[in-house]
Amino acid sequence: MQHRHEYLINGKRESGISPFDRGFAYGDGVFRTLAIRRGQLRTWTAHLKRLQTDCNALGIVCPSEELLLGDISKLAGDSSECAIKIVVTRGEGERGYAVPALAQPTRVVIKTALPQYPEQHYSSGVSLFLCQTRLGHQPRLAGIKHLNRLENVLARMEWVDTQVVDGLMLDTDGHVIECTMSNVFMRSGDTLITPDLSKCGVAGVTRQRIIDTAPELGYRAVVRPITLSELMDADEVVICNSLYGVWQVNHLASHAWPFGVLAAKLREQLSKEDDAVFL
Amino acid sequence: MQHRHEYLINGKRESGISPFDRGFAYGDGVFRTLAIRRGQLRTWTAHLKRLQTDCNALGIVCPSEELLLGDISKLAGDSSECAIKIVVTRGEGERGYAVPALAQPTRVVIKTALPQYPEQHYSSGVSLFLCQTRLGHQPRLAGIKHLNRLENVLARMEWVDTQVVDGLMLDTDGHVIECTMSNVFMRSGDTLITPDLSKCGVAGVTRQRIIDTAPELGYRAVVRPITLSELMDADEVVICNSLYGVWQVNHLASHAWPFGVLAAKLREQLSKEDDAVFL
C-alpha cells in the first residue's frame, strides 16, 4: 500500500517494526494524535503530559520531550498542516508476556495529511450512529489511550453510511462513555456533563481542555455516569477530539436535537488557549 | 536486540512491519503459538481451525493452510524442535478505525527456540501466583486469541519469583478464568471442570483437547463459572497450553493441593491423539 506520509522509528527512517516489538505482539503501548496547523504543533504540552501519564500507568519509560519534538520537526519539514501520531511501546521482547528487564521503549512518529472535514460539520452539526458494541469495564486501563483498541475497531465496523461521522459507545452497563474517536459532552442548563471514565474509555486531551475551560464560558463542568436517556434529554450534545476540535451533534440514530451553539462557543474558547509549540 | 530466531512477513524475509499495520496500531489481529517436536508440527489441525475461527470472529480473511504451512516449512528448515508463532492482522490501513475496503491481511510467522522447562514442573508440579489484575468482561472478544493482551501483560508484571510458573487471573466478578499463558482445569471427583469463557479469557487448543478427551479417561467434562473457593476445594488442579502441555498445580499463593496424577494422565492421553503434520 502506498502512503502519502512518512514515519520515524526511534528517530530513524526504518522500514518497519520488529514482530518482536511488544506493541505489535500485545498492544503493549500507548499513542496520541495531534495536529500541526500553520506550522504550530497544537496543544503540545497537554498531549505530552498525557503521553507521560499513560506511559507511566503501564510502566513504560516515556521518551523525552526533546527526542519527540526532534522527530516531529524532522518529519514535519516544510509541512505547515499535517497530523502527527506518536506511538510509544514497551519495546522488543522475547516470546511471552514477561517484561524484559532491559526493555527499551520504541517510539514511532508518523506524519499523515490532516483529514479534510466538510465545512457543514462545523456549520450544521453532525450525525452519530448508536453502536451495539459495548465497552467492557477494565479500571486498570480506563482513560489510557493504549494500543488495545479492538472494541473501537468492532464498533467502527458497524456503520458504512458516510454521512455518519462517529458512533456512540455505551459500556456493558448501558452508560454513555464516548464515541469511537471522540469524547462526548452534554449540556443541561448551565451544566456541562461528560461521562465518568474510571471503568473504560479514553480520556482525551480536548475533553480535559473543555472541562478546564467550562467556567470561562459560564458553565459548571461535571464528570459522572450518564445514561442514554439522559443524553437524549440533554439541551445540547457535542463531541470532540484533537483533530477536528468540537462538533455539535444533531442526530443520534433517529433522535434529533435542535441545533445549538455550544460547539461553536467551545471552539472559539479553545482557539484562544492553545498551548501550541512553533516548530 | 539480537534474536536467535527468524520470521517471515507475508512469506518474505522483510525487516519489519509497517506502523500502518492495524496489528500494531490497534492490536487488530489474532495469533497462535505451537510447537515443532521431532520434526512434527504438533496439533496443527486444531490450531488452524482456531485461527480460522478467530479471524472470522473479527472479520479478518484467514490466510490459506497452504500459505501458512509453506511459511512454517521454510522457517523451520532443519529445526526438528522449535516454537512457531503465527500472527494474522487485518493488514495495513490509513489513520483511523475504519476498516479499509481493500485490506489485505498481514501474516507473520515467527520461529523461536522451544522454552526449556525444568523437569520438576512435570515430575513435581508447579506453583501459581494469584494476580490482582482482573479480566474485564467483553463477550464480543471472549475466547479469541487476539492481539489486545494488555491485561495479561499487567498481570504478568505482578510477580518476579522465578519459582512461580504462571499467574491465576480472576474476572471482575471474582470468578476463576485462566492463567496469563494457560488454561485451567479442576477435578472434583470424576468431573473435570474448566471455566466458562463466554465473557473473557482465551479458549486455548489444549483446553479443548482436554474437554474432548476427558471421557476416554473416565471423566465428565463440564464448562461453567468457577469461584476461587471452589478451586481451592478441588481434588486436583492442572494448567495447560500448547507448548508445555499439562502441569499439575501444587500451590496457589499460600494454598496447597496434595500432589496428584491428573496432569500425567492427561499428558499421556494427549500424546496419543496429536493431529500433527510432518514437515
Coordinates of C-alpha atoms in Angstrom, one line a residue:
Chain A
M1 CA 0.0 0.0 0.0
Q2 CA 1.3 3.5 -0.9
H3 CA 1.1 6.1 1.8
R4 CA 1.4 9.8 1.3
H5 CA 3.1 10.1 4.6
E6 CA 6.3 9.2 6.4
Y7 CA 7.4 7.9 9.8
L8 CA 10.4 7.6 12.0
I9 CA 11.1 4.6 14.2
N10 CA 13.3 5.6 17.2
G11 CA 14.3 8.7 15.2
K12 CA 15.3 6.8 12.1
R13 CA 13.7 6.1 8.7
E14 CA 13.5 2.4 9.3
S15 CA 11.3 0.4 7.0
G16 CA 9.3 -1.3 9.8
I17 CA 8.8 -2.5 13.3
S18 CA 10.1 -5.9 14.5
P19 CA 7.4 -8.5 15.1
F20 CA 9.1 -8.9 18.5
D21 CA 8.0 -5.4 19.4
R22 CA 5.5 -5.8 22.2
G23 CA 3.4 -3.1 20.6
F24 CA 2.7 -5.5 17.8
A25 CA 2.6 -8.7 19.9
Y26 CA 0.4 -7.5 22.7
G27 CA -0.7 -3.9 22.0
D28 CA 1.7 -3.1 24.8
G29 CA 2.0 0.6 24.3
V30 CA 0.2 4.0 24.1
F31 CA -0.4 6.6 21.4
R32 CA -1.5 10.2 20.7
T33 CA -2.8 12.0 17.6
L34 CA -2.4 15.7 17.3
A35 CA -2.4 18.4 14.6
I36 CA 0.2 20.8 13.1
R37 CA -1.6 23.9 11.8
R38 CA 0.0 27.0 10.4
G39 CA 3.3 25.4 11.4
Q40 CA 2.3 25.1 15.1
L41 CA 2.1 21.8 16.9
R42 CA -1.2 22.3 18.6
T43 CA -1.9 21.6 22.3
W44 CA 1.6 20.0 22.6
T45 CA 2.0 20.5 26.4
A46 CA -1.3 18.7 27.2
H47 CA -0.5 15.9 24.8
L48 CA 3.0 15.4 26.1
K49 CA 1.7 15.3 29.7
R50 CA -1.0 12.7 28.8
L51 CA 1.6 10.6 26.9
Q52 CA 3.8 10.6 30.0
T53 CA 0.9 9.8 32.3
D54 CA -0.3 6.9 30.1
C55 CA 3.3 5.5 29.7
N56 CA 3.6 5.7 33.5
A57 CA 0.4 3.9 34.1
L58 CA 1.7 0.9 32.1
G59 CA 5.3 1.1 33.5
I60 CA 6.7 2.2 30.1
V61 CA 9.6 4.8 30.0
C62 CA 8.3 7.8 28.1
P63 CA 10.8 9.2 25.6
S64 CA 12.0 12.8 26.4
E65 CA 10.2 15.9 25.0
E66 CA 13.5 16.7 23.2
L67 CA 13.5 13.4 21.3
L68 CA 9.8 13.6 20.4
L69 CA 10.0 17.2 19.3
G70 CA 13.1 16.4 17.3
D71 CA 11.3 13.6 15.5
I72 CA 8.2 15.7 14.9
S73 CA 10.3 18.6 13.5
K74 CA 12.3 16.3 11.2
L75 CA 9.1 14.7 9.8
A76 CA 7.1 17.8 9.5
G77 CA 9.7 19.5 7.4
D78 CA 8.0 22.2 5.4
S79 CA 4.5 20.9 6.1
S80 CA 2.6 23.7 7.9
E81 CA -0.6 21.5 8.0
C82 CA -0.4 17.8 8.9
A83 CA -1.5 15.2 11.5
I84 CA 1.1 13.7 13.8
K85 CA 0.7 10.3 15.5
I86 CA 3.0 9.3 18.3
V87 CA 3.2 5.7 19.4
V88 CA 5.3 4.5 22.4
T89 CA 5.6 0.8 23.0
R90 CA 7.4 -1.1 25.8
G91 CA 9.9 -2.2 23.1
E92 CA 11.1 -5.5 21.9
G93 CA 11.0 -8.7 23.9
E94 CA 11.3 -12.4 23.6
R95 CA 8.2 -14.6 23.2
G96 CA 6.0 -14.4 26.3
Y97 CA 4.3 -11.8 28.5
A98 CA 7.1 -11.3 30.9
V99 CA 8.6 -7.8 30.5
P100 CA 12.3 -7.9 29.7
A101 CA 14.4 -6.2 32.4
L102 CA 16.2 -4.2 29.7
A103 CA 13.2 -3.3 27.6
Q104 CA 14.0 -0.1 25.6
P105 CA 10.8 1.7 24.6
T106 CA 10.1 2.0 20.9
R107 CA 8.9 5.4 19.7
V108 CA 7.2 5.8 16.4
V109 CA 6.2 9.2 15.0
I110 CA 4.0 9.2 11.9
K111 CA 3.0 12.1 9.7
T112 CA -0.2 11.9 7.7
A113 CA -2.3 14.5 5.8
L114 CA -4.8 16.3 8.0
P115 CA -8.3 14.9 7.4
Q116 CA -10.4 17.2 5.3
Y117 CA -13.7 17.6 7.2
P118 CA -16.7 19.0 5.4
E119 CA -17.5 22.6 6.4
Q120 CA -21.1 21.5 7.2
H121 CA -19.8 19.5 10.2
Y122 CA -18.9 22.9 11.7
S123 CA -21.7 25.0 10.4
S124 CA -24.6 22.5 10.7
G125 CA -23.5 19.8 13.1
V126 CA -23.1 16.0 12.7
S127 CA -24.9 12.7 13.0
L128 CA -23.9 9.8 15.2
F129 CA -24.5 6.1 14.9
L130 CA -25.5 4.2 18.1
C131 CA -23.1 1.2 18.3
Q132 CA -24.1 -2.2 19.5
T133 CA -20.5 -3.0 20.6
R134 CA -20.3 -2.2 24.3
L135 CA -17.1 -1.2 26.1
G136 CA -16.0 -3.7 28.8
H137 CA -15.0 -2.5 32.2
Q138 CA -11.3 -2.5 33.0
P139 CA -10.4 0.0 35.6
R140 CA -6.6 -0.7 35.3
L141 CA -6.7 0.5 31.6
A142 CA -9.6 3.0 31.7
G143 CA -8.7 6.5 30.5
I144 CA -5.4 5.4 28.9
K145 CA -5.0 5.8 25.1
H146 CA -3.4 2.4 24.8
L147 CA -2.9 0.2 21.7
N148 CA -5.6 -2.4 22.7
R149 CA -8.4 -0.9 20.5
L150 CA -10.3 -3.8 19.2
E151 CA -13.5 -2.6 20.8
N152 CA -13.3 0.6 18.8
V153 CA -12.5 -1.3 15.6
L154 CA -15.5 -3.6 16.1
A155 CA -17.7 -0.6 16.8
R156 CA -16.5 1.3 13.7
M157 CA -17.3 -1.7 11.6
E158 CA -21.0 -1.3 12.5
W159 CA -21.8 1.5 10.0
V160 CA -20.9 2.4 6.5
D161 CA -23.1 5.5 6.0
T162 CA -20.6 8.2 5.1
Q163 CA -23.0 10.9 6.5
V164 CA -22.4 9.5 10.0
V165 CA -19.2 10.9 11.5
D166 CA -18.8 8.7 14.5
G167 CA -20.5 6.1 16.6
L168 CA -21.6 6.4 20.2
M169 CA -20.5 3.6 22.5
L170 CA -22.1 2.6 25.8
D171 CA -20.5 0.4 28.4
T172 CA -21.7 -3.1 29.4
D173 CA -24.0 -1.4 32.0
G174 CA -25.6 0.8 29.3
H175 CA -23.9 4.1 30.3
V176 CA -22.8 6.5 27.7
I177 CA -18.9 6.5 27.5
E178 CA -17.6 8.0 24.3
C179 CA -17.6 7.7 20.5
T180 CA -15.1 5.6 18.6
M181 CA -12.7 8.5 18.0
S182 CA -14.3 11.3 20.2
N183 CA -15.3 12.2 23.7
V184 CA -18.8 13.4 24.4
F185 CA -20.3 16.3 26.4
M186 CA -24.0 17.1 27.1
R187 CA -25.3 20.4 28.3
S188 CA -28.2 20.5 30.7
G189 CA -29.0 24.2 31.6
D190 CA -25.7 25.7 32.6
T191 CA -24.0 22.4 33.4
L192 CA -21.6 20.6 31.0
I193 CA -21.6 16.9 31.8
T194 CA -19.1 14.4 30.4
P195 CA -19.0 10.6 31.2
D196 CA -17.0 9.3 34.1
L197 CA -14.2 7.2 32.5
S198 CA -13.0 5.3 35.6
K199 CA -14.1 2.0 34.2
C200 CA -13.5 2.3 30.5
G201 CA -13.0 4.9 27.7
V202 CA -10.2 7.2 26.6
A203 CA -9.7 10.5 28.5
G204 CA -8.8 12.7 25.6
V205 CA -6.9 16.0 25.7
T206 CA -9.7 18.1 24.2
R207 CA -12.1 16.6 26.8
Q208 CA -9.9 17.8 29.6
R209 CA -9.5 21.2 28.0
I210 CA -13.3 21.6 27.8
I211 CA -13.6 20.6 31.5
D212 CA -11.0 23.1 32.4
T213 CA -12.3 26.0 30.3
A214 CA -16.0 25.5 31.0
P215 CA -16.2 28.1 33.9
E216 CA -14.8 30.7 31.5
L217 CA -18.0 30.3 29.4
G218 CA -20.3 30.3 32.5
Y219 CA -20.7 26.5 32.6
R220 CA -20.3 24.2 35.5
A221 CA -18.3 21.1 34.4
V222 CA -19.4 17.7 35.9
V223 CA -17.8 14.3 35.4
R224 CA -20.3 11.5 36.2
P225 CA -22.0 8.4 34.8
I226 CA -24.6 9.4 32.1
T227 CA -27.4 7.2 30.9
L228 CA -28.6 7.1 27.3
S229 CA -31.9 8.6 28.1
E230 CA -30.2 11.5 29.9
L231 CA -28.2 12.1 26.8
M232 CA -31.4 12.1 24.7
D233 CA -33.0 14.6 27.1
A234 CA -30.0 17.0 27.1
D235 CA -30.3 20.6 25.8
E236 CA -27.3 20.1 23.6
V237 CA -24.7 17.4 22.8
V238 CA -21.2 17.9 21.4
I239 CA -18.3 15.6 20.5
C240 CA -14.6 16.5 20.5
N241 CA -11.1 15.3 19.6
S242 CA -7.7 16.9 18.9
L243 CA -8.0 16.8 15.1
Y244 CA -11.4 18.2 14.3
G245 CA -12.0 20.1 17.6
V246 CA -15.6 20.2 18.6
W247 CA -18.7 19.3 16.6
Q248 CA -22.4 19.9 17.5
V249 CA -24.4 16.7 17.4
N250 CA -27.8 16.9 15.6
H251 CA -28.7 13.3 15.4
L252 CA -28.1 10.1 17.2
A253 CA -29.8 7.3 15.2
S254 CA -33.4 8.5 15.0
H255 CA -33.1 11.0 17.8
A256 CA -32.7 14.7 17.0
W257 CA -31.6 17.7 19.0
P258 CA -32.4 21.2 17.9
F259 CA -29.4 23.0 16.5
G260 CA -27.4 24.7 19.2
V261 CA -24.3 26.9 19.5
L262 CA -22.3 25.0 22.2
A263 CA -19.8 23.6 19.8
A264 CA -19.1 27.0 18.2
K265 CA -18.6 28.6 21.6
L266 CA -16.3 25.8 22.7
R267 CA -14.2 26.0 19.5
E268 CA -13.9 29.8 19.9
Q269 CA -12.8 29.5 23.5
L270 CA -10.3 26.6 22.9
S271 CA -8.8 28.5 20.0
K272 CA -7.7 31.3 22.5
E273 CA -6.0 28.9 24.8
D274 CA -4.0 26.6 22.6
D275 CA -0.6 25.7 24.3
A276 CA 0.9 25.3 20.8
V277 CA 4.6 25.0 20.1
F278 CA 6.2 26.6 17.0
L279 CA 8.3 24.1 15.1
Chain B
M1 CA 18.2 -6.7 20.2
Q2 CA 19.6 -9.9 18.8
H3 CA 17.2 -12.8 18.3
R4 CA 18.1 -16.4 17.8
H5 CA 15.1 -16.8 15.6
E6 CA 13.7 -15.7 12.3
Y7 CA 10.4 -14.6 10.8
L8 CA 8.6 -14.2 7.6
I9 CA 6.2 -11.3 6.9
N10 CA 3.7 -12.4 4.1
G11 CA 6.1 -15.1 3.2
K12 CA 9.1 -12.8 2.8
R13 CA 12.2 -12.1 4.9
E14 CA 11.1 -8.4 5.4
S15 CA 12.9 -6.5 8.1
G16 CA 9.7 -5.2 9.8
I17 CA 6.0 -4.4 9.9
S18 CA 4.6 -1.1 8.8
P19 CA 3.5 1.2 11.6
F20 CA 0.3 1.5 9.5
D21 CA -0.4 -2.2 10.0
R22 CA -3.5 -2.4 12.1
G23 CA -2.0 -5.1 14.2
F24 CA 0.5 -2.5 15.5
A25 CA -1.9 0.4 15.6
Y26 CA -4.9 -1.3 17.3
G27 CA -4.0 -4.9 18.1
D28 CA -6.4 -5.7 15.2
G29 CA -5.4 -9.3 14.7
V30 CA -5.1 -12.8 16.2
F31 CA -2.2 -15.2 16.9
R32 CA -1.4 -18.8 17.8
T33 CA 1.7 -20.4 19.3
L34 CA 2.5 -24.1 18.7
A35 CA 5.4 -26.5 18.8
I36 CA 7.5 -28.4 16.3
R37 CA 8.9 -31.5 18.0
R38 CA 10.8 -34.3 16.3
G39 CA 10.1 -32.5 13.0
Q40 CA 6.3 -32.6 13.5
L41 CA 4.1 -29.6 13.7
R42 CA 2.0 -30.5 16.7
T43 CA -1.8 -30.2 16.9
W44 CA -1.8 -28.4 13.6
T45 CA -5.3 -29.1 12.6
A46 CA -6.8 -27.8 15.8
H47 CA -4.6 -24.7 15.7
L48 CA -5.5 -23.9 12.1
K49 CA -9.2 -24.3 12.9
R50 CA -9.0 -22.0 15.8
L51 CA -7.0 -19.4 13.8
Q52 CA -9.7 -19.5 11.2
T53 CA -12.5 -19.2 13.8
D54 CA -10.7 -16.3 15.5
C55 CA -10.1 -14.5 12.2
N56 CA -13.7 -15.0 11.2
A57 CA -14.9 -13.5 14.5
L58 CA -13.1 -10.3 13.8
G59 CA -13.9 -10.3 10.0
I60 CA -10.3 -10.9 9.0
V61 CA -9.6 -13.1 6.0
C62 CA -7.5 -16.0 7.3
P63 CA -4.5 -17.0 5.1
S64 CA -4.8 -20.4 3.5
E65 CA -3.4 -23.6 5.1
E66 CA -1.0 -23.9 2.1
L67 CA 0.5 -20.4 2.6
L68 CA 0.8 -20.9 6.4
L69 CA 2.4 -24.4 6.0
G70 CA 4.7 -23.1 3.3
D71 CA 6.0 -20.3 5.6
I72 CA 6.4 -22.7 8.5
S73 CA 8.3 -25.2 6.5
K74 CA 10.6 -22.5 5.1
L75 CA 11.3 -21.1 8.5
A76 CA 11.7 -24.4 10.3
G77 CA 14.3 -25.6 7.9
D78 CA 16.3 -28.3 9.6
S79 CA 15.0 -27.5 13.1
S80 CA 13.3 -30.5 14.5
E81 CA 12.4 -28.7 17.7
C82 CA 11.2 -25.1 17.8
A83 CA 8.3 -22.9 18.7
I84 CA 6.2 -21.3 15.9
K85 CA 4.1 -18.2 16.4
I86 CA 1.6 -17.2 13.8
V87 CA 0.1 -13.7 13.7
V88 CA -2.6 -12.6 11.3
T89 CA -3.6 -9.0 11.3
R90 CA -6.3 -7.1 9.3
G91 CA -3.4 -5.6 7.3
E92 CA -2.4 -2.0 6.6
G93 CA -4.8 0.9 6.7
E94 CA -4.8 4.7 6.8
R95 CA -5.1 6.5 10.1
G96 CA -8.4 5.9 11.8
Y97 CA -10.5 2.9 12.9
A98 CA -12.5 2.4 9.7
V99 CA -11.5 -0.8 8.1
P100 CA -10.2 -0.3 4.5
A101 CA -12.4 -1.9 1.9
L102 CA -9.3 -3.5 0.3
A103 CA -7.5 -4.5 3.5
Q104 CA -5.1 -7.4 2.8
P105 CA -4.3 -9.4 5.9
T106 CA -0.7 -9.5 7.1
R107 CA 0.6 -12.8 8.1
V108 CA 3.7 -13.1 10.2
V109 CA 5.3 -16.5 11.1
I110 CA 8.0 -16.4 13.8
K111 CA 10.4 -19.2 14.8
T112 CA 11.9 -19.2 18.3
A113 CA 13.7 -21.8 20.4
L114 CA 11.3 -24.0 22.4
P115 CA 11.3 -22.9 26.0
Q116 CA 13.3 -25.3 28.2
Y117 CA 11.1 -26.2 31.1
P118 CA 12.6 -27.8 34.2
E119 CA 11.9 -31.5 34.5
Q120 CA 10.4 -30.9 38.0
H121 CA 7.5 -29.0 36.5
Y122 CA 6.4 -32.3 35.1
S123 CA 7.5 -34.6 37.9
S124 CA 6.6 -32.5 40.9
G125 CA 4.1 -29.9 39.8
V126 CA 4.2 -26.1 39.8
S127 CA 3.3 -23.0 41.8
L128 CA 0.9 -20.3 40.7
F129 CA 0.7 -16.6 41.7
L130 CA -2.7 -15.1 42.4
C131 CA -2.9 -12.0 40.2
Q132 CA -4.6 -8.8 41.4
T133 CA -5.3 -7.7 37.8
R134 CA -8.8 -8.8 36.9
L135 CA -10.1 -9.7 33.4
G136 CA -12.8 -7.3 32.2
H137 CA -15.9 -8.7 30.5
Q138 CA -16.1 -8.3 26.8
P139 CA -18.3 -11.0 25.2
R140 CA -17.5 -9.9 21.7
L141 CA -13.8 -10.7 22.2
A142 CA -14.1 -13.5 24.8
G143 CA -12.4 -16.8 23.8
I144 CA -10.5 -15.2 20.9
K145 CA -6.7 -15.2 21.0
H146 CA -6.4 -11.6 19.7
L147 CA -3.6 -9.1 20.0
N148 CA -5.2 -7.0 22.7
R149 CA -3.3 -8.5 25.6
L150 CA -2.5 -5.7 28.0
E151 CA -4.4 -7.4 30.8
N152 CA -2.1 -10.4 30.5
V153 CA 0.9 -8.1 30.4
L154 CA -0.2 -6.2 33.6
A155 CA -0.9 -9.5 35.3
R156 CA 2.5 -10.9 34.3
M157 CA 4.2 -7.8 35.8
E158 CA 2.9 -8.7 39.2
W159 CA 5.4 -11.3 40.1
V160 CA 9.2 -11.8 39.7
D161 CA 9.7 -15.1 41.6
T162 CA 11.2 -17.4 39.1
Q163 CA 9.8 -20.4 41.0
V164 CA 6.3 -19.3 40.0
V165 CA 5.4 -20.5 36.6
D166 CA 2.2 -18.6 35.9
G167 CA -0.4 -16.3 37.5
L168 CA -4.1 -17.2 38.0
M169 CA -6.4 -14.5 36.8
L170 CA -10.0 -13.9 38.0
D171 CA -12.6 -11.8 36.2
T172 CA -14.1 -8.6 37.6
D173 CA -16.8 -10.7 39.3
G174 CA -14.1 -12.8 41.1
H175 CA -14.6 -15.9 39.0
V176 CA -11.5 -18.0 38.0
I177 CA -10.9 -17.6 34.3
E178 CA -7.3 -18.6 33.3
C179 CA -3.6 -18.0 33.9
T180 CA -1.7 -15.4 31.9
M181 CA -0.4 -18.1 29.4
S182 CA -2.5 -21.1 30.3
N183 CA -6.0 -22.5 30.7
V184 CA -7.1 -24.1 34.0
F185 CA -8.9 -27.3 34.9
M186 CA -10.1 -28.5 38.3
R187 CA -11.1 -32.1 39.2
S188 CA -13.8 -32.7 41.7
G189 CA -14.4 -36.5 42.0
D190 CA -14.8 -37.8 38.4
T191 CA -15.7 -34.4 37.0
L192 CA -13.2 -32.1 35.2
I193 CA -14.4 -28.5 35.3
T194 CA -12.9 -25.6 33.3
P195 CA -14.1 -22.0 33.5
D196 CA -16.7 -20.7 31.2
L197 CA -15.0 -18.2 28.8
S198 CA -18.1 -16.5 27.3
K199 CA -17.3 -13.2 29.0
C200 CA -13.4 -13.1 28.9
G201 CA -10.4 -15.3 28.5
V202 CA -8.7 -17.2 25.7
A203 CA -10.1 -20.6 24.7
G204 CA -6.9 -22.5 24.0
V205 CA -6.4 -25.5 21.8
T206 CA -5.1 -27.8 24.6
R207 CA -8.1 -26.8 26.8
Q208 CA -10.5 -28.0 24.0
R209 CA -8.4 -31.2 23.6
I210 CA -8.8 -32.0 27.3
I211 CA -12.5 -31.3 27.2
D212 CA -12.8 -33.7 24.2
T213 CA -10.7 -36.4 25.6
A214 CA -11.9 -36.4 29.2
P215 CA -14.5 -39.2 28.7
E216 CA -11.7 -41.5 27.4
L217 CA -10.1 -41.2 30.9
G218 CA -13.4 -41.7 32.7
Y219 CA -14.1 -38.0 33.5
R220 CA -17.1 -35.9 32.8
A221 CA -16.0 -32.6 31.3
V222 CA -18.0 -29.5 32.4
V223 CA -17.6 -25.9 31.3
R224 CA -19.1 -23.5 33.9
P225 CA -18.2 -20.5 36.1
I226 CA -15.8 -21.4 38.9
T227 CA -15.3 -19.5 42.1
L228 CA -11.9 -19.2 43.8
S229 CA -13.1 -21.1 46.8
E230 CA -14.3 -23.9 44.6
L231 CA -10.9 -24.1 43.0
M232 CA -9.2 -24.2 46.4
D233 CA -11.5 -27.1 47.4
A234 CA -10.9 -29.1 44.3
D235 CA -9.3 -32.5 44.5
E236 CA -6.7 -31.6 41.8
V237 CA -5.9 -28.5 39.6
V238 CA -3.9 -28.6 36.4
I239 CA -2.9 -25.9 33.9
C240 CA -2.3 -26.3 30.2
N241 CA -1.0 -24.7 27.0
S242 CA 0.3 -25.9 23.6
L243 CA 4.0 -25.5 24.4
Y244 CA 4.4 -27.2 27.8
G245 CA 1.3 -29.5 27.6
V246 CA -0.2 -30.0 31.1
W247 CA 1.2 -29.3 34.5
Q248 CA -0.1 -30.3 37.9
V249 CA -0.6 -27.3 40.2
N250 CA 0.7 -27.8 43.8
H251 CA 0.5 -24.2 45.1
L252 CA -1.6 -21.1 44.5
A253 CA -0.2 -18.4 46.7
S254 CA -0.3 -19.9 50.2
H255 CA -2.8 -22.7 49.3
A256 CA -1.5 -26.2 48.6
W257 CA -3.1 -29.2 47.0
P258 CA -1.8 -32.7 47.7
F259 CA 0.3 -34.0 44.7
G260 CA -1.9 -35.8 42.2
V261 CA -1.6 -37.6 38.9
L262 CA -4.2 -35.8 36.7
A263 CA -1.6 -33.9 34.7
A264 CA 0.4 -37.0 34.0
K265 CA -2.7 -38.9 32.9
L266 CA -3.8 -36.0 30.6
R267 CA -0.3 -35.7 29.1
E268 CA -0.2 -39.4 28.3
Q269 CA -3.7 -39.3 26.8
L270 CA -3.0 -36.2 24.7
S271 CA 0.3 -37.6 23.3
K272 CA -1.7 -40.5 21.7
E273 CA -4.1 -38.2 19.9
D274 CA -1.9 -35.5 18.4
D275 CA -3.1 -34.4 15.0
A276 CA 0.5 -33.5 14.0
V277 CA 1.7 -32.7 10.5
F278 CA 5.1 -33.9 9.3
L279 CA 7.0 -31.0 7.7

